[in-house]
Each structure stands twice: as C-alpha cells, then as structure tokens.
Short mmCIF file of C-alpha atoms and ligand atoms in Angstrom, two decimals:
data_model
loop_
_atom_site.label_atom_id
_atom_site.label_comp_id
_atom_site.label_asym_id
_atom_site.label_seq_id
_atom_site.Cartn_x
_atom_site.Cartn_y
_atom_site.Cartn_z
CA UNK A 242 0.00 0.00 0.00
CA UNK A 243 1.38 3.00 -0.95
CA UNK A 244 1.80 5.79 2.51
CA UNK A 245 0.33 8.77 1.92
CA UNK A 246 -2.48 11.06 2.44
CA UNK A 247 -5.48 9.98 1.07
CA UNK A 248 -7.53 12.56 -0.57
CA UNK A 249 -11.00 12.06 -2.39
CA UNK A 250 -11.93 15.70 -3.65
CA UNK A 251 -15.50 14.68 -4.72
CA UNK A 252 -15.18 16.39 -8.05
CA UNK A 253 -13.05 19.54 -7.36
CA UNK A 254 -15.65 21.65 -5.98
CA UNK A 255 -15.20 23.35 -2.37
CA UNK A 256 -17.67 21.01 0.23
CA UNK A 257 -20.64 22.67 0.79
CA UNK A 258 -21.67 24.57 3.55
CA UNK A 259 -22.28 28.40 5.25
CA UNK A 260 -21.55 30.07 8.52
CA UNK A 261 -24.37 28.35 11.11
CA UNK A 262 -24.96 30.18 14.07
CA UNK A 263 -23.68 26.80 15.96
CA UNK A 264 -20.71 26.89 14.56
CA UNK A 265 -20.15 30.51 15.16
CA UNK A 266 -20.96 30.31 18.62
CA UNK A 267 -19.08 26.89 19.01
CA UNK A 268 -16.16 28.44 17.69
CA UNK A 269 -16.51 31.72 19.99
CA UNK A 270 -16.39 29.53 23.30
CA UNK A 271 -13.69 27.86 22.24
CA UNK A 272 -11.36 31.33 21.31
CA UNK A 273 -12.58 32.12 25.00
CA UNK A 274 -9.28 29.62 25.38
CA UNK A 275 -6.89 33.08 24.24
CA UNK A 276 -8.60 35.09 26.83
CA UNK A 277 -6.25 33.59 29.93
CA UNK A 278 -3.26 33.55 27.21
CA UNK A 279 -3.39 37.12 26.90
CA UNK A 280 -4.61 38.04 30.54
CA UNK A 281 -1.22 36.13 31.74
CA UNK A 282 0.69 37.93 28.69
CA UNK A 283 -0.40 41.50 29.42
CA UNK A 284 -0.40 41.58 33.51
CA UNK A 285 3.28 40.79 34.62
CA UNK A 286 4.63 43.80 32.96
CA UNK A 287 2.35 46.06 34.69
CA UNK A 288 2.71 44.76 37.93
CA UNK A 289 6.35 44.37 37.51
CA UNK A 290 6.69 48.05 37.24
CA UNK A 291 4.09 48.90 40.25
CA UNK A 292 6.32 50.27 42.78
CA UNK A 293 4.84 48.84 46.11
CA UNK A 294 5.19 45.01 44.25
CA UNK A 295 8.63 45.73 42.95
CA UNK A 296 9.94 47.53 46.94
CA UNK A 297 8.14 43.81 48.49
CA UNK A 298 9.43 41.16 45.80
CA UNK A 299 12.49 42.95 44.02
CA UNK A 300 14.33 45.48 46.38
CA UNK A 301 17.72 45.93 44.19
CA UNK A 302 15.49 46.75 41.26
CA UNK A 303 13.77 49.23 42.97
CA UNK A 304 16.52 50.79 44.40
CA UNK A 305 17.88 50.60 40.96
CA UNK A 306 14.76 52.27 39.17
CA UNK A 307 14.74 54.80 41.50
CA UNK A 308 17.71 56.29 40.43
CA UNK A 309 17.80 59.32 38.15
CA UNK A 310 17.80 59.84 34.53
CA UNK A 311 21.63 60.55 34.29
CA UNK A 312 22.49 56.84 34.86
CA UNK A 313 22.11 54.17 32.59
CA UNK A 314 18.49 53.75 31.73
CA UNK A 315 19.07 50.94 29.33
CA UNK A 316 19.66 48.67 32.65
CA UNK A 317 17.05 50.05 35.05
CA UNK A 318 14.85 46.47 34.80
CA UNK A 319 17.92 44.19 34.28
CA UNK A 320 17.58 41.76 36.85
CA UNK A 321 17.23 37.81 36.04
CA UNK A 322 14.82 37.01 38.68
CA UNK A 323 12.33 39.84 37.24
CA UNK A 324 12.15 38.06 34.25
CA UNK A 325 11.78 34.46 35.97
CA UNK A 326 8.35 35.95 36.95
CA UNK A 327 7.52 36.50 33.97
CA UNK A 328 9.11 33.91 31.68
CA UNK A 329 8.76 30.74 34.46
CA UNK A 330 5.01 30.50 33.06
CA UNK A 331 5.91 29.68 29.86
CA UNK A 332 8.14 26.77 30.98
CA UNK A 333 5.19 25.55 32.47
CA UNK A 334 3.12 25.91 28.75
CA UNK A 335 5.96 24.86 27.13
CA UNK A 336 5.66 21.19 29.71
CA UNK A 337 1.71 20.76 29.55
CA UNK A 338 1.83 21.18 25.44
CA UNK A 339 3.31 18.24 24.90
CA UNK A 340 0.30 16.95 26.67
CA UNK A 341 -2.14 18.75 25.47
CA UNK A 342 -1.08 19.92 22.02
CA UNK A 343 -3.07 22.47 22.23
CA UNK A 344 -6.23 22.51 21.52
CA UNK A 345 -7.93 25.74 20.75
CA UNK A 346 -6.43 26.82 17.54
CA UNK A 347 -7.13 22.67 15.59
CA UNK A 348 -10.23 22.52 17.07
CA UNK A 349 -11.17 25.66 15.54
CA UNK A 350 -9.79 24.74 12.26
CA UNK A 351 -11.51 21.57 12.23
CA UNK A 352 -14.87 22.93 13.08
CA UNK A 353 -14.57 25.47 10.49
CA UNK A 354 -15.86 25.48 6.65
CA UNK A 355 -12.65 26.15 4.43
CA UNK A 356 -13.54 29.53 2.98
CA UNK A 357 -14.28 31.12 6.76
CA UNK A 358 -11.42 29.07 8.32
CA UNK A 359 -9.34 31.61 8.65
CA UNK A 360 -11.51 34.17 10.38
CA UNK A 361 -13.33 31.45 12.68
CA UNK A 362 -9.51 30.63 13.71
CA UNK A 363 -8.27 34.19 14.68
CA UNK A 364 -11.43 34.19 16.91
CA UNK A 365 -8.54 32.79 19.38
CA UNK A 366 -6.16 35.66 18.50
CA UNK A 367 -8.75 38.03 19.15
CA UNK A 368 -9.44 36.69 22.30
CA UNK A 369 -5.62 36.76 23.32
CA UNK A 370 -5.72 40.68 22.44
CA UNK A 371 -8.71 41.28 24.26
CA UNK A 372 -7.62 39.16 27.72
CA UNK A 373 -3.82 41.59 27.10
CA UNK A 374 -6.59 44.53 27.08
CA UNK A 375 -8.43 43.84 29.93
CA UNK A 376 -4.80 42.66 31.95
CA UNK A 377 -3.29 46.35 31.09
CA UNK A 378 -6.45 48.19 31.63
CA UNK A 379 -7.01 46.48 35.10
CA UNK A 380 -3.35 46.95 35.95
CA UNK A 381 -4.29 50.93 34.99
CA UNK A 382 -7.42 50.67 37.71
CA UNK A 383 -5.48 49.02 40.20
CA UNK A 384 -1.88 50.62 40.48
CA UNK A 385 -4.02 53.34 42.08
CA UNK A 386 -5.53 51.49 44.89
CA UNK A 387 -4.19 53.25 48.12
CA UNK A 388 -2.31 50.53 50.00
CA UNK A 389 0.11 48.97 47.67
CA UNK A 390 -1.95 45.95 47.14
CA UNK A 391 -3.26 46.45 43.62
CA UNK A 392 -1.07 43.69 42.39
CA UNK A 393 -3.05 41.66 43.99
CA UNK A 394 -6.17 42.31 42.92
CA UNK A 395 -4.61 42.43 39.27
CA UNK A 396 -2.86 38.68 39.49
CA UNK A 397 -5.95 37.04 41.27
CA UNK A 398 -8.38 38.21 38.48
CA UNK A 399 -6.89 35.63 36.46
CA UNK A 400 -8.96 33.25 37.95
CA UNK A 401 -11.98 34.92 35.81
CA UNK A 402 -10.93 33.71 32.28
CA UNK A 403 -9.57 30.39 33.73
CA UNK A 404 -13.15 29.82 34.90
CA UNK A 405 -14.56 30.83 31.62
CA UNK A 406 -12.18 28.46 29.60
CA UNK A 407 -13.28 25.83 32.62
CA UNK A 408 -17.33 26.38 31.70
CA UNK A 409 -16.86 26.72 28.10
CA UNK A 410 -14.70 23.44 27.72
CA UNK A 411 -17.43 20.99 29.58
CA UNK A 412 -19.74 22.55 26.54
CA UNK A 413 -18.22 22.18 23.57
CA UNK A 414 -19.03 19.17 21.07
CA UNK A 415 -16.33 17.44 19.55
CA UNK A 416 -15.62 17.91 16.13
CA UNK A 417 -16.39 15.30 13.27
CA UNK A 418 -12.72 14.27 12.82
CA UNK A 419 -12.83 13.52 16.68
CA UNK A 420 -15.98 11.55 16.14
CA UNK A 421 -15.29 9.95 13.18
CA UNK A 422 -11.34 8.79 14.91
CA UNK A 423 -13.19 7.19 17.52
CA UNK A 424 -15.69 5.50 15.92
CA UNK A 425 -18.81 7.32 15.80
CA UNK A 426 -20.03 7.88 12.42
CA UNK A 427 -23.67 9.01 12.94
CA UNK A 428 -22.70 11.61 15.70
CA UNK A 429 -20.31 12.51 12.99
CA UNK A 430 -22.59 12.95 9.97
CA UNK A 431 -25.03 14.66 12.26
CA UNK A 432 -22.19 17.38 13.76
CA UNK A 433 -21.40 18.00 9.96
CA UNK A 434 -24.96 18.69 8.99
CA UNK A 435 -25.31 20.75 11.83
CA UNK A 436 -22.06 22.75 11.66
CA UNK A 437 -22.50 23.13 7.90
CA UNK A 438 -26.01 24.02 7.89
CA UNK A 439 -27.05 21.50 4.76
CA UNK A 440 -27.65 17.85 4.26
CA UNK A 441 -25.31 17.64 1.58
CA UNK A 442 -22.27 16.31 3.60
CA UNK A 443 -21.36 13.56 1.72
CA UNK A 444 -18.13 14.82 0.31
CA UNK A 445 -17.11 15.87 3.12
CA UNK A 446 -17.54 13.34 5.17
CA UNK A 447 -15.95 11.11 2.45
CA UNK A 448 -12.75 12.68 2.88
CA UNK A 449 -12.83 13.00 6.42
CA UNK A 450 -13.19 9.12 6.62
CA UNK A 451 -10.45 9.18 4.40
CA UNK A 452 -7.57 10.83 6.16
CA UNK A 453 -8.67 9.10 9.47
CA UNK A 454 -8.26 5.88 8.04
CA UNK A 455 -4.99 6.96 6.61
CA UNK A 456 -4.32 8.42 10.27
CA UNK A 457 -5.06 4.96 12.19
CA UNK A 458 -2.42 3.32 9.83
CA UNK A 459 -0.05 5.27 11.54
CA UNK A 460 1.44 4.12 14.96
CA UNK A 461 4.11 6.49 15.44
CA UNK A 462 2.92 9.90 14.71
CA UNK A 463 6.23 11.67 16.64
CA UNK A 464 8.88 9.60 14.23
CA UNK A 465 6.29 9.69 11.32
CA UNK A 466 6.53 13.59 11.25
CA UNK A 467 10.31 12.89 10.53
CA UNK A 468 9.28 11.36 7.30
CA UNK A 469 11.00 13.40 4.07
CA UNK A 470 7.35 13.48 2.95
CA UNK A 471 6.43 15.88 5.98
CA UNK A 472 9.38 17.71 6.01
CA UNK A 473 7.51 21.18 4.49
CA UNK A 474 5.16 20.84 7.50
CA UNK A 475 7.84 19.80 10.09
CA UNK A 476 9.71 22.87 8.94
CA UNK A 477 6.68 25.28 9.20
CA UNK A 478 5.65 23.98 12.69
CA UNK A 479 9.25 24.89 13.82
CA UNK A 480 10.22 28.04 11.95
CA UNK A 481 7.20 29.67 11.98
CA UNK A 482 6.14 30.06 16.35
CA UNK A 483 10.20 30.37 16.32
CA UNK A 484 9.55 33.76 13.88
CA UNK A 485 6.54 34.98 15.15
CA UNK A 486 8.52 34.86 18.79
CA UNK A 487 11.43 36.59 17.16
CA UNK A 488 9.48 39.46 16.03
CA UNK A 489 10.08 40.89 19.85
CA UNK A 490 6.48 41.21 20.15
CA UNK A 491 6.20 40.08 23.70
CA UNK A 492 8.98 42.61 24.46
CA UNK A 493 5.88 45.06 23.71
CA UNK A 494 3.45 42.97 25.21
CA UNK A 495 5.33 42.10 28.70
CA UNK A 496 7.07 44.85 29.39
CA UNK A 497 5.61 47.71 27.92
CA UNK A 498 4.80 49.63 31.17
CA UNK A 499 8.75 49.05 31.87
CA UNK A 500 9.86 50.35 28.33
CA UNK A 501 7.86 53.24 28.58
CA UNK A 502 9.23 54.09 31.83
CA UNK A 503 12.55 53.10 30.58
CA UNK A 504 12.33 56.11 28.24
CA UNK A 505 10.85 58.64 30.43
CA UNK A 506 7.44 58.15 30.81
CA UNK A 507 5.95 58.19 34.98
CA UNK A 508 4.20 54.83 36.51
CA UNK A 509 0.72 56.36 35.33
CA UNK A 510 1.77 57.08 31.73
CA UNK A 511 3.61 54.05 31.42
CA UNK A 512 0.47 52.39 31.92
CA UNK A 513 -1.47 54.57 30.25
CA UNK A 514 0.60 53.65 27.30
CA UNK A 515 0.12 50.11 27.51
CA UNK A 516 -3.51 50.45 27.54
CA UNK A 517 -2.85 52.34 24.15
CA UNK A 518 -0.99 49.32 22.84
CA UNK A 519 -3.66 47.03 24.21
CA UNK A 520 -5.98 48.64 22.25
CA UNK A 521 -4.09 48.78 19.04
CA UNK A 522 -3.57 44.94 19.17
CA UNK A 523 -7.00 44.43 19.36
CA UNK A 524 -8.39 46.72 17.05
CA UNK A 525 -5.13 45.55 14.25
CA UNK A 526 -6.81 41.82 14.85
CA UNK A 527 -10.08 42.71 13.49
CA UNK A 528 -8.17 44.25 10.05
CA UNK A 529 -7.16 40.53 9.48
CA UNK A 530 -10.21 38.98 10.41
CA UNK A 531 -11.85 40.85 7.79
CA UNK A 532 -9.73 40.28 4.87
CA UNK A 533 -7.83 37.19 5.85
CA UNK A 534 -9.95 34.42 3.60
CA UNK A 535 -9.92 37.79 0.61
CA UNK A 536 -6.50 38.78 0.65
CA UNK A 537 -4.93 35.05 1.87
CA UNK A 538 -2.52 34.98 4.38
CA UNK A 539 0.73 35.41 2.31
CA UNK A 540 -0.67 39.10 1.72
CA UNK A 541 -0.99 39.89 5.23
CA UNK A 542 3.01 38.14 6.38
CA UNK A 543 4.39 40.28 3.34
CA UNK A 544 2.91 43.67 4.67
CA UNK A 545 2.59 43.23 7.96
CA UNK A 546 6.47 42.26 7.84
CA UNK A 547 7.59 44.93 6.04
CA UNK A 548 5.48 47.27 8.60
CA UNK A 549 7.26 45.87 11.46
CA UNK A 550 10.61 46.18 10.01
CA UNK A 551 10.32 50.09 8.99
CA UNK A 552 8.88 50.28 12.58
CA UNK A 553 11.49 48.64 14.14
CA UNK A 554 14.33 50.85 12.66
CA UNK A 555 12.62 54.26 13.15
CA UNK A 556 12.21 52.87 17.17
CA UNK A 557 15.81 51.69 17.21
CA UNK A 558 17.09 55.27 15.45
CA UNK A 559 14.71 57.44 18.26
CA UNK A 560 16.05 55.71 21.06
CA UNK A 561 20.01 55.64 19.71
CA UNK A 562 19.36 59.69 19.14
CA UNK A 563 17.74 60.23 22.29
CA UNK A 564 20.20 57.91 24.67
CA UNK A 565 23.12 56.94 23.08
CA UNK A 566 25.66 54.37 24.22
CA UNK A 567 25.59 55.30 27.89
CA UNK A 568 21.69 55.17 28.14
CA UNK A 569 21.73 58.73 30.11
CA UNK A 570 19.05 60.95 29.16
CA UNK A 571 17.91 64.04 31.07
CA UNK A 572 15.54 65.88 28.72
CA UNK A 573 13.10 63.04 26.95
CA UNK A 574 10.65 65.52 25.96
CA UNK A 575 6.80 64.36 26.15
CA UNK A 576 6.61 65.08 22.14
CA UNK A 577 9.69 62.62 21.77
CA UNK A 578 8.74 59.65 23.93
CA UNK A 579 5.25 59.89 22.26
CA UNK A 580 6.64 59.66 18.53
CA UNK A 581 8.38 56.94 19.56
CA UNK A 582 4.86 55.18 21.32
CA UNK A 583 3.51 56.53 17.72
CA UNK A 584 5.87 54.06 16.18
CA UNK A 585 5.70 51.00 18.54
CA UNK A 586 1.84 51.57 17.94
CA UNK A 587 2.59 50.73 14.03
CA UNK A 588 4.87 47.78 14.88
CA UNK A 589 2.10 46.58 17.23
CA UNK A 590 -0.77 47.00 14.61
CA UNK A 591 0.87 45.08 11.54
CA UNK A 592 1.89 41.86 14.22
CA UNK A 593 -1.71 42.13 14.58
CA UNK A 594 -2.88 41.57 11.55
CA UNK A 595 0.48 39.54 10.55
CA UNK A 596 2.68 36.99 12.55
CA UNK A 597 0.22 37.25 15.93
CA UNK A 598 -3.11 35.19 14.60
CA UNK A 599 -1.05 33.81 11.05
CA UNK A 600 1.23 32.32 13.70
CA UNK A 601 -1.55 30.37 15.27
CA UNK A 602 -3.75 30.01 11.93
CA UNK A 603 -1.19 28.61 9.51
CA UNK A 604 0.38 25.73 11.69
CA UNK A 605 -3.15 24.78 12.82
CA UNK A 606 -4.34 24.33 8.91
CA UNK A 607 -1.62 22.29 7.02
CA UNK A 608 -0.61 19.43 9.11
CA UNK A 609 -2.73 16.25 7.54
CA UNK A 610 -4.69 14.05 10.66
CA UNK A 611 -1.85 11.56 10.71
CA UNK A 612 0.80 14.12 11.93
CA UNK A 613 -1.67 16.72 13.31
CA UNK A 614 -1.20 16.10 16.86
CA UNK A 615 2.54 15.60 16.84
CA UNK A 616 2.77 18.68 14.41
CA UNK A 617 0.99 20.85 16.54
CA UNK A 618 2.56 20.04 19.75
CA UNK A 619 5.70 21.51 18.09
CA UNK A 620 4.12 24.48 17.09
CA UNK A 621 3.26 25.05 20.50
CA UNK A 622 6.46 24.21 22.45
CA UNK A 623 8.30 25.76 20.39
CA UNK A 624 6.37 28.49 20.30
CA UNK A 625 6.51 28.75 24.35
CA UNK A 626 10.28 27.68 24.60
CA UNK A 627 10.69 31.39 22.41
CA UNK A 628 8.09 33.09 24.25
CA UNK A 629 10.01 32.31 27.75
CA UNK A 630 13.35 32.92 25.91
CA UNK A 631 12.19 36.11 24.96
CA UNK A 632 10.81 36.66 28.45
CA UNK A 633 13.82 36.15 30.20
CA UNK A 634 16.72 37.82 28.42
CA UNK A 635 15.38 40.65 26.91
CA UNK A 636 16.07 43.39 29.87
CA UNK A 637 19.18 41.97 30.30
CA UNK A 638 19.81 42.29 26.31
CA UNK A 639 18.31 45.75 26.21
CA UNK A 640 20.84 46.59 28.75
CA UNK A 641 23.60 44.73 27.07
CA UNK A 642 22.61 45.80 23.28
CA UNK A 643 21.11 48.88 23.82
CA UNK A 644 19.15 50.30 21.03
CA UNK A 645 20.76 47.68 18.96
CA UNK A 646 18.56 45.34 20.44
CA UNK A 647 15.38 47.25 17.67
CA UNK A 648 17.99 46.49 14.99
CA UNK A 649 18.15 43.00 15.85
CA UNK A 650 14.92 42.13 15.96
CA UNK A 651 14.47 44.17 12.50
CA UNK A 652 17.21 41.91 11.07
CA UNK A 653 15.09 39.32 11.98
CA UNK A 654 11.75 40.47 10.76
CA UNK A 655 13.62 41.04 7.05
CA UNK A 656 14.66 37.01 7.52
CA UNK A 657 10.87 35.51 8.53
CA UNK A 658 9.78 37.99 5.51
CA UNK A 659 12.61 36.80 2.75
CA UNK A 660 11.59 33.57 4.08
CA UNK A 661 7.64 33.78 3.96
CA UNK A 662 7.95 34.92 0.15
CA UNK A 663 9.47 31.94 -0.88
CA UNK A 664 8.72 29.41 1.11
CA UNK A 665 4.94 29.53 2.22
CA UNK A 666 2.59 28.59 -0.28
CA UNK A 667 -0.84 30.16 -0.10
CA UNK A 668 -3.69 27.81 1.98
CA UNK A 669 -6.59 30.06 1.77
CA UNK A 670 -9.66 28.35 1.42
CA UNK A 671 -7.95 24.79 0.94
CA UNK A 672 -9.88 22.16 2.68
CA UNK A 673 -7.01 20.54 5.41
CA UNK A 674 -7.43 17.35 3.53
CA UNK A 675 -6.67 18.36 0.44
CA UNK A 676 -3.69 20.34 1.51
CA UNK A 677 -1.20 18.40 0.56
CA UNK A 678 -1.18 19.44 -2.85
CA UNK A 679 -0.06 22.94 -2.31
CA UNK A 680 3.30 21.75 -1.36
CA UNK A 681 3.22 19.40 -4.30
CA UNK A 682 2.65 22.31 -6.37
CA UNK A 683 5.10 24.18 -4.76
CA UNK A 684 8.63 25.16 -6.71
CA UNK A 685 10.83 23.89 -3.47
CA UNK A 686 8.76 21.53 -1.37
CA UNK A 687 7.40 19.84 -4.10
CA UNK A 688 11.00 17.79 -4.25
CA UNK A 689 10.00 16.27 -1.00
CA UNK A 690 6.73 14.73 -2.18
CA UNK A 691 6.14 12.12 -4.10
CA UNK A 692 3.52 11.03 -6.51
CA UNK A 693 2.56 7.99 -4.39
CA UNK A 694 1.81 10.36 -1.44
CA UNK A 695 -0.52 11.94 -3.10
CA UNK A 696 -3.92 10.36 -3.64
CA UNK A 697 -6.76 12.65 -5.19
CA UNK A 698 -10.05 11.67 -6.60
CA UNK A 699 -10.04 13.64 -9.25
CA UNK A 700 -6.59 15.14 -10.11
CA UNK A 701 -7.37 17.06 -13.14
CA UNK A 702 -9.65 18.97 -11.35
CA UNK A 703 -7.83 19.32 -8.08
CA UNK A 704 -4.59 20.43 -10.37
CA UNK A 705 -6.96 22.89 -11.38
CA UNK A 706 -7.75 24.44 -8.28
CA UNK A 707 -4.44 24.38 -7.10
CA UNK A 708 -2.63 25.92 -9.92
CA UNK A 709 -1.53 29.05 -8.43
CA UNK A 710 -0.67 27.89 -5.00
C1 BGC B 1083 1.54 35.37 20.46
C2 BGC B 1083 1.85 35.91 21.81
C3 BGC B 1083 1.68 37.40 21.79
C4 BGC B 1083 0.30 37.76 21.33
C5 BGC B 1083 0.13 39.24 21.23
C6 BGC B 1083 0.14 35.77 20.08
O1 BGC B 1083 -0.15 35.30 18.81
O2 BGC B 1083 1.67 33.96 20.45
O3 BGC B 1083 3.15 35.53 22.18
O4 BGC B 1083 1.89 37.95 23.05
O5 BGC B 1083 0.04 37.18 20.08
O6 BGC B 1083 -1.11 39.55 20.75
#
C-alpha cells in the first residue's frame, strides 16, 4: 500500500456549507481559550513596574529604578529574577503542550468550513488581544488602589478567564474528525450537517473518513513527522512560532509599562501607554479577520512584515538619538517619547494583523490528521520555549545591546519575511485534507513529495484548483 495522504476531492468543488450560528458560537467559546493567554501575557509587565510590588518582591530593582535619569536607563529592569516571573510560566506551557497539544487553535480549524477558516480561527487571537486589554487596563485601575496591594487584585483576576475556559470546555461538542477517529459515524454525519447548515455532507464526510483511516495506519505519529514526505510541515511547525517569537512582540506585550518608563514616561503614563498598545492589538486583529480568507494569508506576512521592520528601525534610530551608548538621558521631551509610542503603535498593529493570529492560523491548517497532533505540539512548544526565551533575556539584552537590540529584531523580521515569500505557499480556502497538494505544487517543497503520497479523486480537477498555490 502506498503511505500517503489519502484525498477524495469529490469532483473539485469546495464542500458545501455556510456560517451556522452553531458553529459561530461553538467556535466563539472555544477562542474564549486566548482570553487567559493574553490576561497572563499582558499583567506581569504592569505589575512588575508597580512600585509597592517591585519595593516587596524585588528590592535591588527598585533601588535601581529609582535612580535618576543621568544613569544608565538601558539597565534600570535588568535583573534575572524579574524576568523568571515572567518567563517561568511559559516553561510551564511549554511542559503541559506536549500533553495537550493544544487545543484551541485545531479545534477551531476543524470545526470550520474552508472559505471562513481563517476568520473562525483568529477568533482565538482576538481573544488573546482582548484578555492583554483587559490585563493592562485592570493593571491601569489598580496601580491606584491606596495601600500597595493592587497587584493583587490584578494577578488574582486571572482566575476569571480560567473559569470561563473551565465552563466553556465541559460545553463544547467534539468535532467530526474527533468523532469519526473514535468510531462514531452518525454523531459525525449529524455534527457535519449541523455545523455546515445543509444535508449535503457527503463529500465531506468522504474525505474526512479518508484521512482518518490513513491516520489509524499510523502508529508512530512523533517519528512519522520525521518522514521526508512531511518535512515542508515539520519545517513550518518549527520556523514559523520560532519567527513569530522573534518578532520581539512580547517585548511590547510584557514589558511595555517598563519600556515606557525606561524612556521617560511616569508609573501612570507608562500604563497609560500600555492600555494604548492594548488597544491597538485588538483593534489591528479585526483588520485581518476581515480580509484574511480575501486577501490570503501570504498578503498579510508580506505587509505586515515589512510594517514591522520600517517600525522597528525608526524605534531603534529614536532611542540611539535620544540615549546613546551610555543610556543617560535628562531631557526626553513628552513630544519625543510619544513619537516613539507613535511608532511602537505601528509595529504593534501590523503583528496584529500579521505573525500574531497567522502564527496560530497557519500551523493549525496544514498538518494532515496523521501528523496533526505531533505537528501541533511543536508548534506550541516551540512556540513557548521562544516566548520564555524572549521573556527572560530581553532586559538583560536591552541593557547589554542597547538600542541595537530594535535592529536585531528588524534583522530578523527582514529574515521571517525573505523567508515567507518563498517558502509559504498560499492555503486560503484549501480544505485541510486536500492540503497536501499545495506543497506538491510548490517550486521547493514539491521535491519532498512524491507522486505515491498523493492520492486525489479527481486530479485534473484538483490540479486545477491548485494551480496558483
Ligand atoms: C503570540 C503571543 C503574543 C500575542 C500578542 C500571540 O499570537 O503567540 O506571544 O503575546 O500574540 O497579541
């Protein structure tokens, strides 16, 4: 028998179906997932730079904060354990996805009709930006409380989106692939007329069958994703959480409060800022919601990486002009220190509609059932093992680095770009199971693929449709 996906297109048309409300609101519980993501991404810099927290927890680095602006402001945060507080959570992500693989992001892929996949999917991103919202907005409420202990009013909120995530998961249905794997057909057929809104499921269904009988084949789904045959989707699931990490997003979105104070803004505008920020992410998401499944996602990594880049040089340049090599600065004028907010605003907006939900979307739609849990445990670790390397030695690199540390991160926006533009084929509205043929069409990856691991049902057609991926 020859190995190899299994796909029966049922006569090249895309499977029928519309947005239901089910599967809109089935899909909107499940993004409720991002909402703790983002609540733990978006409180620990705030709280990190609350004074009454950092005097209790992190005495040098108060001391050291406190100083004036004629020291070295590059190194005002630098302290390993300050980072540990932040970056220790996503060792503990990084352990439980290997578990878990991560649900949220396949689960809305799976549920979701091809040609609304992608904006079902960044449902999750959205819900990442809006729990980083809500985490800098309460941090804003309660640095103020008289007493010192707003930290802890900000830290034990998170128990509100855990609970939600808690409620929504007992909920959810499973989806048809998760049926079908274990053996319930009916409950299958019925989810797929009910999430598609029409009785005509049979092609569908056909193919699902398909590549979960093609899946069960398959014993070792860790060492099968080593298989040259994989190797375009291996390399995505590693390259492309390692990018979106390397963008220095989370620089932004953990320590924000810290930057901003770092170049000259007080506690209260520091925050203030990051509620900007927060509010930028969000409202960038819903730019790539809407034209995601129009423009395809190569469209959105090509300009949102070139936005990020320009951004990143123009912050670098401000902060070399204003601080120099020694990091002293004694007249950061409001007008300055805004521009260069003005311009972290633009980097923020294009990861928005860029790497941030394309980071989650992509990986979750182009690994084929047989690899898709080992494929997307990757994603995520590797994703987390960036996200806490980021975490933990970027104060210590800003202080190191300096304003270099923009230019480095630009260096390696121009990289993920160069690399996006020849290396990711477009997957907009291609059912998962049929995916496979957009590497094989594909001027590099198809040399990894071999006739004989691709099965369609009607190739003439399907070459058709995928003639200009
Ligand atoms: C990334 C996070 C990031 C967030 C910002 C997500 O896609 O995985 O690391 O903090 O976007 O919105």
């Amino acid at each position: 028998m020859a190995v190899g996906v299994i796909v029966s297109t049922g006569g090249g048309k895309q499977h029928p179906g519309k947005m239901t409300p089910f599967v809109f609101l089935t899909c909107l519980v499940a993004s409720s997932g991002g909402l703790i993501f983002g609540y733990d991404i978006g409180i620990s810099g705030g709280v990190t730079s609350m004074d009454s927290f950092l005097s209790r927890f992190f005495p040098s680095v108060y001391k050291q904060q406190m100083a004036d602006s004629s020291t070295n402001q590059y190194c005002k945060f630098d302290s390993l354990l300050l980072t540990l507080f932040t970056s220790s959570l996503y060792v503990a992500a990084l352990l439980s996805s290997f578990l878990a693989s991560t649900a949220v992001p396949v689960y809305l892929s799976e549920m979701a009709p091809a040609f609304l996949r992608g904006t079902l999917n960044i449902g999750f991103q959205l819900m990442i930006t809006v729990g980083i919202l809500a985490a800098n907005l309460i941090n804003y409420g309660t640095a103020s409380i008289k007493g010192g202990w707003g930290w802890r009013v900000s830290l034990g909120l998170a128990a509100v989106p855990a609970l939600i995530i808690t409620i929504g998961s007992l909920v959810l249905p499973d989806t048809p692939n998760s049926l079908i794997e274990r053996g319930h057909d009916e409950e299958a057929k019925a989810m797929l007329r009910k999430i598609r809104g029409t009785e005509d499921i049979r092609a569908e269904y056909d193919d699902l069958v398909a590549a979960s009988d093609e899946a069960k084949s398959v014993h070792h789904p860790w060492s099968n994703i080593l298989q040259r045959k994989y190797r375009p989707q291996l390399t995505m699931a590693i390259l492309i959480p390692c990018f979106q990490q390397l963008t220095g997003i989370n620089v932004i979105m953990f320590y924000a409060p810290v930057l901003f104070k770092t170049i000259g803004f007080g506690s209260e505008a520091s925050l203030a800022s990051a509620v900007i920020t927060g509010t930028v992410i969000v409202l960038g998401t819903f730019v790539s919601i809407a034209t995601v499944d129009k423009l395809g996602r190569r469209a959105l990594f090509l300009q949102g990486g070139t936005q990020m880049l320009i951004s990143q040089l123009v912050v670098g340049t401000l902060i070399a002009l204003k601080f120099g090599i020694s990091g002293a600065a004694t007249d950061v004028s409001k007008n300055y220190a805004s521009i260069i907010v003005l311009f972290i605003c633009f980097f923020v907006a294009a990861f928005a509609w860029s790497w941030g939900p394309l980071g989650w979307l992509v990986p979750s739609e182009i690994f084929p059932l047989e690899i898709r849990s080992a494929g997307q445990s990757i994603n995520v670790s590797v994703n987390m093992f960036f996200t806490f390397f980021i975490a933990q030695v970027f104060l210590t690199a800003l202080c190191h680095l300096k304003f270099g540390l923009f230019y480095v991160f630009a260096g390696w926006v121009a990289i993920m770009t160069a690399f996006i533009a020849f290396f990711l084929p477009e997957t907009k509205s291609v059912p998962i199971e049929e995916m496979v043929l957009v590497w094989r069409k594909h001027w590099f990856w198809s040399k990894f693929i071999s006739d004989e691991d691709v099965h369609v049902g009607n190739p003439e057609a399907a070459d058709d449709r995928f003639k200009d991926a």
